[in-house]
Short mmCIF file of C-alpha atoms and ligand atoms in Angstrom, two decimals:
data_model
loop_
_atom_site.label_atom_id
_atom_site.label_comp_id
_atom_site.label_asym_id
_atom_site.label_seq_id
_atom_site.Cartn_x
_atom_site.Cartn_y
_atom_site.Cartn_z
CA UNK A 1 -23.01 3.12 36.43
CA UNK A 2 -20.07 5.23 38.39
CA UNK A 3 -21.00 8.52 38.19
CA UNK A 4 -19.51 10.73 35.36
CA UNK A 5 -16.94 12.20 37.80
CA UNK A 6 -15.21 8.89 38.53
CA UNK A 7 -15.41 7.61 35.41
CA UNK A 8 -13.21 10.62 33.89
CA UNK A 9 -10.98 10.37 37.47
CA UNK A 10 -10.59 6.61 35.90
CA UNK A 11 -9.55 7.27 32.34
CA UNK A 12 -7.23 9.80 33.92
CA UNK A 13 -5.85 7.20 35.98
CA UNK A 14 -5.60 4.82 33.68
CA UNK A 15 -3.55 7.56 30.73
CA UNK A 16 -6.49 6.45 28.98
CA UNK A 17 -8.08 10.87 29.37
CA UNK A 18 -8.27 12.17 25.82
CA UNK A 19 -8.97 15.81 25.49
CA UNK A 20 -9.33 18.03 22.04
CA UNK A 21 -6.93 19.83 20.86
CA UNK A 22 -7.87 22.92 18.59
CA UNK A 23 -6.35 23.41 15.23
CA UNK A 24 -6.26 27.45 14.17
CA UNK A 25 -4.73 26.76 10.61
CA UNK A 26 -5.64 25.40 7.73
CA UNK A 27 -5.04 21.41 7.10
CA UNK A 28 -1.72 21.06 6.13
CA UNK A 29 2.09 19.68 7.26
CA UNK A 30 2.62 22.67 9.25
CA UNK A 31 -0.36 23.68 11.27
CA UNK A 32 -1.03 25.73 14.33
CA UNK A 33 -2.42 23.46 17.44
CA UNK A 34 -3.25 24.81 20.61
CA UNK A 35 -1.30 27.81 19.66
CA UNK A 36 1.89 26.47 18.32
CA UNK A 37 3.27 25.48 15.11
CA UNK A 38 3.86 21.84 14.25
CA UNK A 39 5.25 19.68 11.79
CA UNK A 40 2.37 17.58 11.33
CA UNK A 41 2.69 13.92 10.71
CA UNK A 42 -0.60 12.53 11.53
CA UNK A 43 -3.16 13.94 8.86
CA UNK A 44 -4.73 11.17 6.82
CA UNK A 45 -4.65 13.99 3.63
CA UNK A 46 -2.09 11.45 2.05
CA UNK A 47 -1.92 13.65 -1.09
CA UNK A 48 -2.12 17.15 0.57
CA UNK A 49 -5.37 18.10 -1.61
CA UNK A 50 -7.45 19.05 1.74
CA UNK A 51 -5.85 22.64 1.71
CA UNK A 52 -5.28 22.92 -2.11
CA UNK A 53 -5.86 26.44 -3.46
CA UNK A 54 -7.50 24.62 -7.10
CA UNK A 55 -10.04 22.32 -4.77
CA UNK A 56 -10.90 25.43 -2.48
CA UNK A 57 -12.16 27.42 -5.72
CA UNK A 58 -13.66 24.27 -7.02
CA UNK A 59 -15.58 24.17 -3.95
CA UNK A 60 -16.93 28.09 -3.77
CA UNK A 61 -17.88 27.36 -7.15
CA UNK A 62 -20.41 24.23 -6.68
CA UNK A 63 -21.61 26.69 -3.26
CA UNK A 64 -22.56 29.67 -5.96
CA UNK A 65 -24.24 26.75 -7.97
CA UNK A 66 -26.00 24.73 -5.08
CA UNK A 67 -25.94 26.92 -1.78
CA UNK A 68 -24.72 25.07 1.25
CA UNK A 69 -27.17 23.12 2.21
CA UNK A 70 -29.15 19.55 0.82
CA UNK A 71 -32.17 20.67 2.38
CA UNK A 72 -33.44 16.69 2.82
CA UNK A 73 -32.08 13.36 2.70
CA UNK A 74 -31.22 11.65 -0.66
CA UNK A 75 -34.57 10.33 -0.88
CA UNK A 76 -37.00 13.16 -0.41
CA UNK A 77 -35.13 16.64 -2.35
CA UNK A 78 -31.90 16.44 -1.63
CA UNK A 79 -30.39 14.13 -4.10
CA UNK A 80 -29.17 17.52 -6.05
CA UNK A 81 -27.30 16.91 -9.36
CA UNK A 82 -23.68 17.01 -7.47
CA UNK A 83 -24.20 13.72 -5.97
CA UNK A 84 -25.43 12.01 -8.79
CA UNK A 85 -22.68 13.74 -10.62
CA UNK A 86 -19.89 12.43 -8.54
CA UNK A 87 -21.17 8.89 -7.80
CA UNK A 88 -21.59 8.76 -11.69
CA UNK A 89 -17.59 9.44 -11.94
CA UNK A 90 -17.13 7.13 -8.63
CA UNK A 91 -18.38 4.58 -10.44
CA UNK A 92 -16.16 4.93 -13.43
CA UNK A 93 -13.23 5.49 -11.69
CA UNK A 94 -13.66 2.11 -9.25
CA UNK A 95 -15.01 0.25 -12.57
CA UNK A 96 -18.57 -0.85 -11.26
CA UNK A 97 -21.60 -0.66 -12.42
CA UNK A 98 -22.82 1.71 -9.50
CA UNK A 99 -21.79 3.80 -6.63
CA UNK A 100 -23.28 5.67 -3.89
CA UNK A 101 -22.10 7.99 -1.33
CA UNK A 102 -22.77 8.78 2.12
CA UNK A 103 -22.15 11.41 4.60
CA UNK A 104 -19.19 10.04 6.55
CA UNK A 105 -17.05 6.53 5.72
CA UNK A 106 -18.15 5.75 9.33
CA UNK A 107 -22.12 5.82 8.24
CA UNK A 108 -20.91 4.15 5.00
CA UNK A 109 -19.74 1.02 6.97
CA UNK A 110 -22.46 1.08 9.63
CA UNK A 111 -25.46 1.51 6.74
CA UNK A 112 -24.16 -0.87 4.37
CA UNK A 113 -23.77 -3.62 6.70
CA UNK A 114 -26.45 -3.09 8.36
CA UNK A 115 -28.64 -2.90 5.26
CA UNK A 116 -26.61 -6.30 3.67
CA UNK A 117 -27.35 -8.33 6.79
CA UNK A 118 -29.87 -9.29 9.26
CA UNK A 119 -30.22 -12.00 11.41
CA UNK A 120 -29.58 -15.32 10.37
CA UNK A 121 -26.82 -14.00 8.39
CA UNK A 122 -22.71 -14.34 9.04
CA UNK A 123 -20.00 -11.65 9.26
CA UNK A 124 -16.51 -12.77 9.37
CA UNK A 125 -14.49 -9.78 10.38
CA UNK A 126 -10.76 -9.28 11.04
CA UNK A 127 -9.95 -8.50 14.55
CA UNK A 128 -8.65 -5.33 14.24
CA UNK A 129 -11.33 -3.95 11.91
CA UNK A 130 -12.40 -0.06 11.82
CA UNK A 131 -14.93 0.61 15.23
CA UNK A 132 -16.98 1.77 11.89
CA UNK A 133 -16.93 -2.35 10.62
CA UNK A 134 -17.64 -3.74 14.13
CA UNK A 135 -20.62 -1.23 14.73
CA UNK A 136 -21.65 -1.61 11.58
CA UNK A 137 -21.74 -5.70 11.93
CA UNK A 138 -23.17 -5.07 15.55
CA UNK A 139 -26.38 -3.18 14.17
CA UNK A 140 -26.98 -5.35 11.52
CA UNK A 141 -28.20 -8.26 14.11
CA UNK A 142 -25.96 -10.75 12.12
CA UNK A 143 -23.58 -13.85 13.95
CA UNK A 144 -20.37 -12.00 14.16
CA UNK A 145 -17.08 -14.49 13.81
CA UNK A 146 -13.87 -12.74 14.02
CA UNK A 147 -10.71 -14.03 13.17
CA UNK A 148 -6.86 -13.00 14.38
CA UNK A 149 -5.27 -10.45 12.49
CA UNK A 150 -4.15 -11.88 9.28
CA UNK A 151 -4.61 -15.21 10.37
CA UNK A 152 -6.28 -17.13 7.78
CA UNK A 153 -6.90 -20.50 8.48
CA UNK A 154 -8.85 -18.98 11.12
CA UNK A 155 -10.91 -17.31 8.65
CA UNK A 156 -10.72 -20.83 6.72
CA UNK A 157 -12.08 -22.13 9.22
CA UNK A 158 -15.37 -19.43 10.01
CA UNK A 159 -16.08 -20.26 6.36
CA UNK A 160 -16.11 -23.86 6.82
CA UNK A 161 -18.36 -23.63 9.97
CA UNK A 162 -20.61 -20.98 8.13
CA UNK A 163 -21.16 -23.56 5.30
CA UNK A 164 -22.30 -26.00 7.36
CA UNK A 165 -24.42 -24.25 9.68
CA UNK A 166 -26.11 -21.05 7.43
CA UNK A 167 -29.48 -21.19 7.41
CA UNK A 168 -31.08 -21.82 3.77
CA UNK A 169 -30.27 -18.45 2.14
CA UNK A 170 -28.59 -16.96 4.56
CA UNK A 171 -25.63 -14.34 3.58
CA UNK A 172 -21.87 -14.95 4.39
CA UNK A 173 -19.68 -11.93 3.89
CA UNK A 174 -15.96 -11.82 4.83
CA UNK A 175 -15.20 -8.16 5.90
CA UNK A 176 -11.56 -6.83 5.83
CA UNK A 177 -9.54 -3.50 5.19
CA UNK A 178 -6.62 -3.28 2.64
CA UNK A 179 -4.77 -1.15 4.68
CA UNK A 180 -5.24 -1.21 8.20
CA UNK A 181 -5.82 2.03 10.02
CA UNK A 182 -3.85 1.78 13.07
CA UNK A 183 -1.35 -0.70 11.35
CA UNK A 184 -0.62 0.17 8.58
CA UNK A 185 -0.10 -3.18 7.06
CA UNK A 186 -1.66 -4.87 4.23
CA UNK A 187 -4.42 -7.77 4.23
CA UNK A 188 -3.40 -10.88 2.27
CA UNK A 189 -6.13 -10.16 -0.15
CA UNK A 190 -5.19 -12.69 -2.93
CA UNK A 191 -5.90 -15.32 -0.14
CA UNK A 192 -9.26 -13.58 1.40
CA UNK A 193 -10.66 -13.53 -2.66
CA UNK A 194 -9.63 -17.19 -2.84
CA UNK A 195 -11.01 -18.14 0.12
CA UNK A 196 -14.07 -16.08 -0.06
CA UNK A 197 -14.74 -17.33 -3.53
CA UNK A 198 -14.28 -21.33 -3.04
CA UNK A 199 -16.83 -20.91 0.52
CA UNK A 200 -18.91 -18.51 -1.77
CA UNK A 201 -19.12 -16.04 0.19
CA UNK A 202 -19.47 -12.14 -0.01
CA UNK A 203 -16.34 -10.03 0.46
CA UNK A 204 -16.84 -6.18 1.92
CA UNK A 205 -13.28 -4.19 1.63
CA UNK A 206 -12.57 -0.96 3.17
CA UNK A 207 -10.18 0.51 1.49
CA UNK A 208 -10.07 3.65 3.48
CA UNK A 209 -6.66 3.83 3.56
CA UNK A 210 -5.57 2.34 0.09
CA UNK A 211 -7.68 4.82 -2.70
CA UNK A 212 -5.51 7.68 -3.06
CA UNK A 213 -2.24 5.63 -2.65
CA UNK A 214 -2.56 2.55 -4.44
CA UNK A 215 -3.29 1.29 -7.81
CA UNK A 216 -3.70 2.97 -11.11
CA UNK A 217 -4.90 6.19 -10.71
CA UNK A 218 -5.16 5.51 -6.69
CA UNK A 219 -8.00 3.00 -7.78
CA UNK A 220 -6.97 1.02 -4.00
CA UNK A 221 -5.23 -1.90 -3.39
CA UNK A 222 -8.00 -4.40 -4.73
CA UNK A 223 -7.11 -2.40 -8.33
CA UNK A 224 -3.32 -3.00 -7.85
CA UNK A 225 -3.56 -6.70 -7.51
CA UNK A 226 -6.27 -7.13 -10.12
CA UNK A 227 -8.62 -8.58 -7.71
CA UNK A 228 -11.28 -5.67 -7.26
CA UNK A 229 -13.56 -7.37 -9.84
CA UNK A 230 -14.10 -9.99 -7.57
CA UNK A 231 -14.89 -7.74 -4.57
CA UNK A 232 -18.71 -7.45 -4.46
CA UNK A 233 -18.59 -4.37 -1.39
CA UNK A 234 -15.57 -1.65 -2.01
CA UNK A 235 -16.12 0.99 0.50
CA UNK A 236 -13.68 4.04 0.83
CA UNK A 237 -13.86 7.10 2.59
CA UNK A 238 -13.89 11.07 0.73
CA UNK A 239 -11.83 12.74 3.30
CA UNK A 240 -8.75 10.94 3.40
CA UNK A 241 -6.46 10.89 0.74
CA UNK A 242 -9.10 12.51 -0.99
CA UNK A 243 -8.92 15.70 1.48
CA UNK A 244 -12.87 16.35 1.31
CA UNK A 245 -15.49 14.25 3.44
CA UNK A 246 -17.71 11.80 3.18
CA UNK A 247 -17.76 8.13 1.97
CA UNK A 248 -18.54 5.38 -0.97
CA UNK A 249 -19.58 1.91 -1.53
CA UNK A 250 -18.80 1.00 -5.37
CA UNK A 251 -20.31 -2.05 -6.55
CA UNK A 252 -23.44 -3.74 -8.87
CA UNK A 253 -26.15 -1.78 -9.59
CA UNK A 254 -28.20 -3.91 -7.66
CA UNK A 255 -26.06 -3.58 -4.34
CA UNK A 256 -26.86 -0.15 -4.71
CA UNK A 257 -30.48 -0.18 -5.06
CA UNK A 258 -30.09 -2.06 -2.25
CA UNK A 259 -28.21 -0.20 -0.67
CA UNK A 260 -30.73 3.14 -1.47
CA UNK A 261 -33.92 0.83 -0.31
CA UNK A 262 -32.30 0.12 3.31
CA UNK A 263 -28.91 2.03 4.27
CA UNK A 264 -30.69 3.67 7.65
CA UNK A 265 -28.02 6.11 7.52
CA UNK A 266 -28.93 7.51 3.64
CA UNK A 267 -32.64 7.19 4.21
CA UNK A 268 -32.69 9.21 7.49
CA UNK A 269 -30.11 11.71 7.00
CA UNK A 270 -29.79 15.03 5.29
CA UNK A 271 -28.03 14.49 2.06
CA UNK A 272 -23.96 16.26 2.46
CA UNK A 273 -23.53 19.49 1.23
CA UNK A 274 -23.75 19.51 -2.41
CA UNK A 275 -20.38 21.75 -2.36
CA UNK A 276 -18.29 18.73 -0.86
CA UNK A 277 -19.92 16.29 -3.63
CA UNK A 278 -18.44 18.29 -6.12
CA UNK A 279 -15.22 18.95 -4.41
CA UNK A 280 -15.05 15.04 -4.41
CA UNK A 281 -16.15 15.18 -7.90
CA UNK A 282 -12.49 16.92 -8.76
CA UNK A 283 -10.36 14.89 -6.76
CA UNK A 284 -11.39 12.42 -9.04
CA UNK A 285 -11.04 14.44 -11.79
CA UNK A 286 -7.61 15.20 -10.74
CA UNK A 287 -6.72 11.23 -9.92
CA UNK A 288 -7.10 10.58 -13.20
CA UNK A 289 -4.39 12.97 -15.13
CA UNK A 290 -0.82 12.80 -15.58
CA UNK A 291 -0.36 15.75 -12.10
CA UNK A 292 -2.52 13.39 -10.21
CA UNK A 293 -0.64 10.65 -10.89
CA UNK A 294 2.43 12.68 -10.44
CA UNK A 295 1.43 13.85 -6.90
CA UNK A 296 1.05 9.83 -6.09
CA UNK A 297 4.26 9.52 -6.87
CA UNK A 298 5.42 12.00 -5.03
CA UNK A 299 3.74 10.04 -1.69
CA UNK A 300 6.29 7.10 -3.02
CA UNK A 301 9.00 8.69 -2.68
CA UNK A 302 8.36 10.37 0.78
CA UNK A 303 7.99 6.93 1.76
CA UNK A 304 11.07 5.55 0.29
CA UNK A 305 12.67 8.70 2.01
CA UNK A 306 11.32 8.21 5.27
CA UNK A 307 11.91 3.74 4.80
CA UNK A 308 15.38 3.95 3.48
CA UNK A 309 16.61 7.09 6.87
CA UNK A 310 14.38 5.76 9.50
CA UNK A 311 16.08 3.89 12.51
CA UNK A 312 15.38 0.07 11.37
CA UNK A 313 14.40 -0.21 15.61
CA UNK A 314 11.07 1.95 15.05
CA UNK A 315 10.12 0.18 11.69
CA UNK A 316 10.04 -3.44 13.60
CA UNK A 317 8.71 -5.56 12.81
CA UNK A 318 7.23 -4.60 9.38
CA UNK A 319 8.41 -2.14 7.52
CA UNK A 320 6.78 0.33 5.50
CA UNK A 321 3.91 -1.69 3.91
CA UNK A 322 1.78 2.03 3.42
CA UNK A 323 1.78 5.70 4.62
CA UNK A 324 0.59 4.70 8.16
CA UNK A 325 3.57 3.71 10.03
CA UNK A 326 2.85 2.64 13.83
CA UNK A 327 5.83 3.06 16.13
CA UNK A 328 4.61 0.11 18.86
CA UNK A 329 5.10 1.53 22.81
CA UNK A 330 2.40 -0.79 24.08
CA UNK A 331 1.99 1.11 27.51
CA UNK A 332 -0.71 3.47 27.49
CA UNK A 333 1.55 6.12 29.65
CA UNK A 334 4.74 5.88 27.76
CA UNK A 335 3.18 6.28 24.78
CA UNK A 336 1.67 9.95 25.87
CA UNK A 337 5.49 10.56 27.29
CA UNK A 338 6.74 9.96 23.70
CA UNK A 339 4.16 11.70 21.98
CA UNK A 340 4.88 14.59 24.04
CA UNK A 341 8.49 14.34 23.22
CA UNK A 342 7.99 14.08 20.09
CA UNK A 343 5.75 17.55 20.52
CA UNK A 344 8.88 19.17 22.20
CA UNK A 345 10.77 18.17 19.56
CA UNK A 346 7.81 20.18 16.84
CA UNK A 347 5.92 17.47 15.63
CA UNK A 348 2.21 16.51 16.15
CA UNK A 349 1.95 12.65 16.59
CA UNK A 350 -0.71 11.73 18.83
CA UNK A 351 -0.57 8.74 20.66
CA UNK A 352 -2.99 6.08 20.16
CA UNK A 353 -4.37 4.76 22.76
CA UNK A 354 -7.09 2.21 24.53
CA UNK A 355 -10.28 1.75 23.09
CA UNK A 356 -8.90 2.65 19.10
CA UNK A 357 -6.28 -0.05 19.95
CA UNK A 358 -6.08 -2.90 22.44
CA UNK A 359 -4.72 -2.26 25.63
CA UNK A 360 -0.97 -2.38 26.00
CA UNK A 361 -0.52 -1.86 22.33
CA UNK A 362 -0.42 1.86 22.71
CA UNK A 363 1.91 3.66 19.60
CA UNK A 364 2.29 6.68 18.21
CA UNK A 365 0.60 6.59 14.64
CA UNK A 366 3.07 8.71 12.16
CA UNK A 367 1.32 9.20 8.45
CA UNK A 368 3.23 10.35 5.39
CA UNK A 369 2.20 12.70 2.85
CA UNK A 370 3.18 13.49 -0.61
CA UNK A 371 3.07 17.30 0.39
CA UNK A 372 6.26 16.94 3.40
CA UNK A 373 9.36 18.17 2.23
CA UNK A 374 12.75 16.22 2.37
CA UNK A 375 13.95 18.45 5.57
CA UNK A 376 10.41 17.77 7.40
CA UNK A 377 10.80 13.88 6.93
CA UNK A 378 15.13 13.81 7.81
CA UNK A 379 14.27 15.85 10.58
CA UNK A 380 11.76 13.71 11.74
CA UNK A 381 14.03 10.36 10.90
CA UNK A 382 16.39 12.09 13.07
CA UNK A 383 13.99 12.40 16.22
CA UNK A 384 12.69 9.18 15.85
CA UNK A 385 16.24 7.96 15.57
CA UNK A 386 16.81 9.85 19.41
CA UNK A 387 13.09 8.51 20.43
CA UNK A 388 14.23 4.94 19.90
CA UNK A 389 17.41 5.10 21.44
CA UNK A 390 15.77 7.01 24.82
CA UNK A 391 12.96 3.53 24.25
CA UNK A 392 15.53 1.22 24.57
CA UNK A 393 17.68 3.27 26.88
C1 LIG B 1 -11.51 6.60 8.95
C2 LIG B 1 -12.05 5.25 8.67
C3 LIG B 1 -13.42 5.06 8.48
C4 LIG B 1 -14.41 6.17 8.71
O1 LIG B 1 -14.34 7.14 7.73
P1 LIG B 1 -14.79 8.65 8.08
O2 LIG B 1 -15.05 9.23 6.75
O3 LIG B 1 -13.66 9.26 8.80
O4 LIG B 1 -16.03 8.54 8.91
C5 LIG B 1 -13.84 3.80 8.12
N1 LIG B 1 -12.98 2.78 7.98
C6 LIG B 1 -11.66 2.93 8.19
C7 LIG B 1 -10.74 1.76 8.03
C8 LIG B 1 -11.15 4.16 8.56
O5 LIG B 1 -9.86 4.31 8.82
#
């Protein structure tokens, strides 16, 4: 191993360095960072709820109720009313039998996999899965397959080979996002459930991205397309759209017995803070009425906004498929050049770089919300519209 000096001199090198920046406001479309206001455009707080005045009092409440801390993990005293209170409504809301919540959507992914899958089972995973999914599938000691981005008669053909070569009871589980976190696009889930279902095999979906913005309610994508009854695994994530923290798997209430018996992360962690449970516990709340569908609306038409002014150059080659739009640079230096443009210009869009993508396919990763105004997102079009051109220039 270099030593730690040379290793830093070689990310530097390599505009691969990543520092922290620190945030002095509160989560929001304008926020103070490193000491100067932005127009921020690369929250994942899809529906603005993580600095909402009603979910801040909602949460002092449940800390007069339940103090700040679990005290234990799930298992020993810290399973405190809150939790079983929200994964009670998670359930209802996703339309499973069970659901169960963990500290982060990254130990969501990494527990449930790991707890699904040992060694003589098979995880087929799309290339540009969530670090989270790959760890996850890594830990769990199972024969990893991954197939090309969207390509699925690669995946076709992982199934095939699994069929014939599983060992007598051994698992098969496809795992896939509906919305991809660095791209934005969509899986071709109709085909994955088809697929998944004729091989008979398991399908895990993290739908990180998707609860909040699609289907009924923000139910996901799976919900939108009527397929999430045939989804055995639907993970999401609590501090996304839904502004809090923390994640879910929703399925049968034998996945999550399971899940309860062998998730390494739930058994030997302290349970979250019963305060964020409940805050979770009205986001849902709020999901499900008229204003909460209202405020997903509202994230439709930013989009529309931001598809229909947009230079068509920056939305190559796929359009606006969800609120993550990528703006491809693909080297690692020009994308911290624009980014810092772009940070000139008063907007906070980070590039992403080298491990989070592959190398050469740095971008800048902009994110809509339902809480930017019409002059944040035309002013915006507009500098994108002068990024492109200086791109191409
Ligand atoms: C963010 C993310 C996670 C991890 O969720 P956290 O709650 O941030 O730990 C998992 N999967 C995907 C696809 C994500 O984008």
């Amino acid at each position: 191993m270099p030593s730690i000096e040379s290793q830093l001199a070689d990310l530097r090198a390599r505009s691969l360095f990543r520092k922290l920046r620190e945030v002095t406001s509160p989560q929001g479309t304008t926020i103070r960072c490193d000491g100067k206001a932005l127009t921020n455009f690369s929250s994942n707080d899809y529906l603005g709820l993580a600095n909402e005045p009603w979910l801040r009092e909602a949460a002092k409440h449940a800390i007069d109720e339940f103090g700040v801390g679990a005290g234990a993990s799930r298992l020993v005293c810290g399973n405190l009313s809150a939790h079983a209170h929200l994964e009670k409504k998670l359930a209802a809301f996703k339309r499973t039998e069970a659901a169960l919540t963990f500290s982060s959507g990254y130990a969501t992914a990494v527990g449930t996999l790991q707890a699904l899958l040992g060694k003589d089972d098979i995880v087929i995973l799309d290339k540009l899965c969530h670090a989270s999914l790959i760890d996850g599938a890594r830990a769990s000691g199972a024969i990893i397959r991954v197939f090309p981005h969207h390509k699925l008669d690669a995946l076709e053909s992982h199934l095939r080979w699994a069929r014939t070569t599983q060992a007598q009871d051994a698992r098969v589980l496809v795992c896939t996002e509906s919305v991809f976190s660095m791209d934005g696009d969509r899986a071709p889930l109709a085909e994955i459930v088809e697929m998944k279902n004729r091989f008979g095999a398991m399908l895990m979906l993290d739908e990180a991205h998707a609860v909040g913005v699609f289907g009924k309610n923000g139910r996901g994508l799976a919900d939108e397309l009527g397929l999430a009854d045939q989804v055995e695994v639907q993970m999401g994530t609590l501090g996304k759209a839904f502004g809090v923290s923390g994640g879910y798997i929703a399925g049968s209430r034998h996945l999550i017995e399971l899940l309860v018996n062998r998730a390494r992360p739930l058994i030997y962690s302290t349970a979250p803070p019963p305060a964020l449970a409940a805050t979770s516990a009205a986001v849902i709340d709020f999901l499900m009425t008229d204003a909460g569908e209202q405020r997903r609306q509202l994230l439709t038409e930013n989009l529309r906004l931001f598809s229909e002014n947009v230079s068509a150059a920056i939305l190559r080659p796929r359009g606006v498929q969800s609120a993550i739009i990528p703006v491809m640079i693909g080297n690692e230096d020009a994308a911290l050049a624009a980014a810092q443009w772009l940070q000139e210009e008063g907007f906070l869009i980070p590039a992403i770089r080298f491990p989070t993508v592959a190398l050469g396919t740095a971008r800048l990763r902009v994110t809509i919300s339902a809480s930017h105004t019409t002059e944040q997102i035309n002013r915006l079009c507009e500098s994108l519209g002068r990024l492109a051109k200086r791109l191409s220039g």
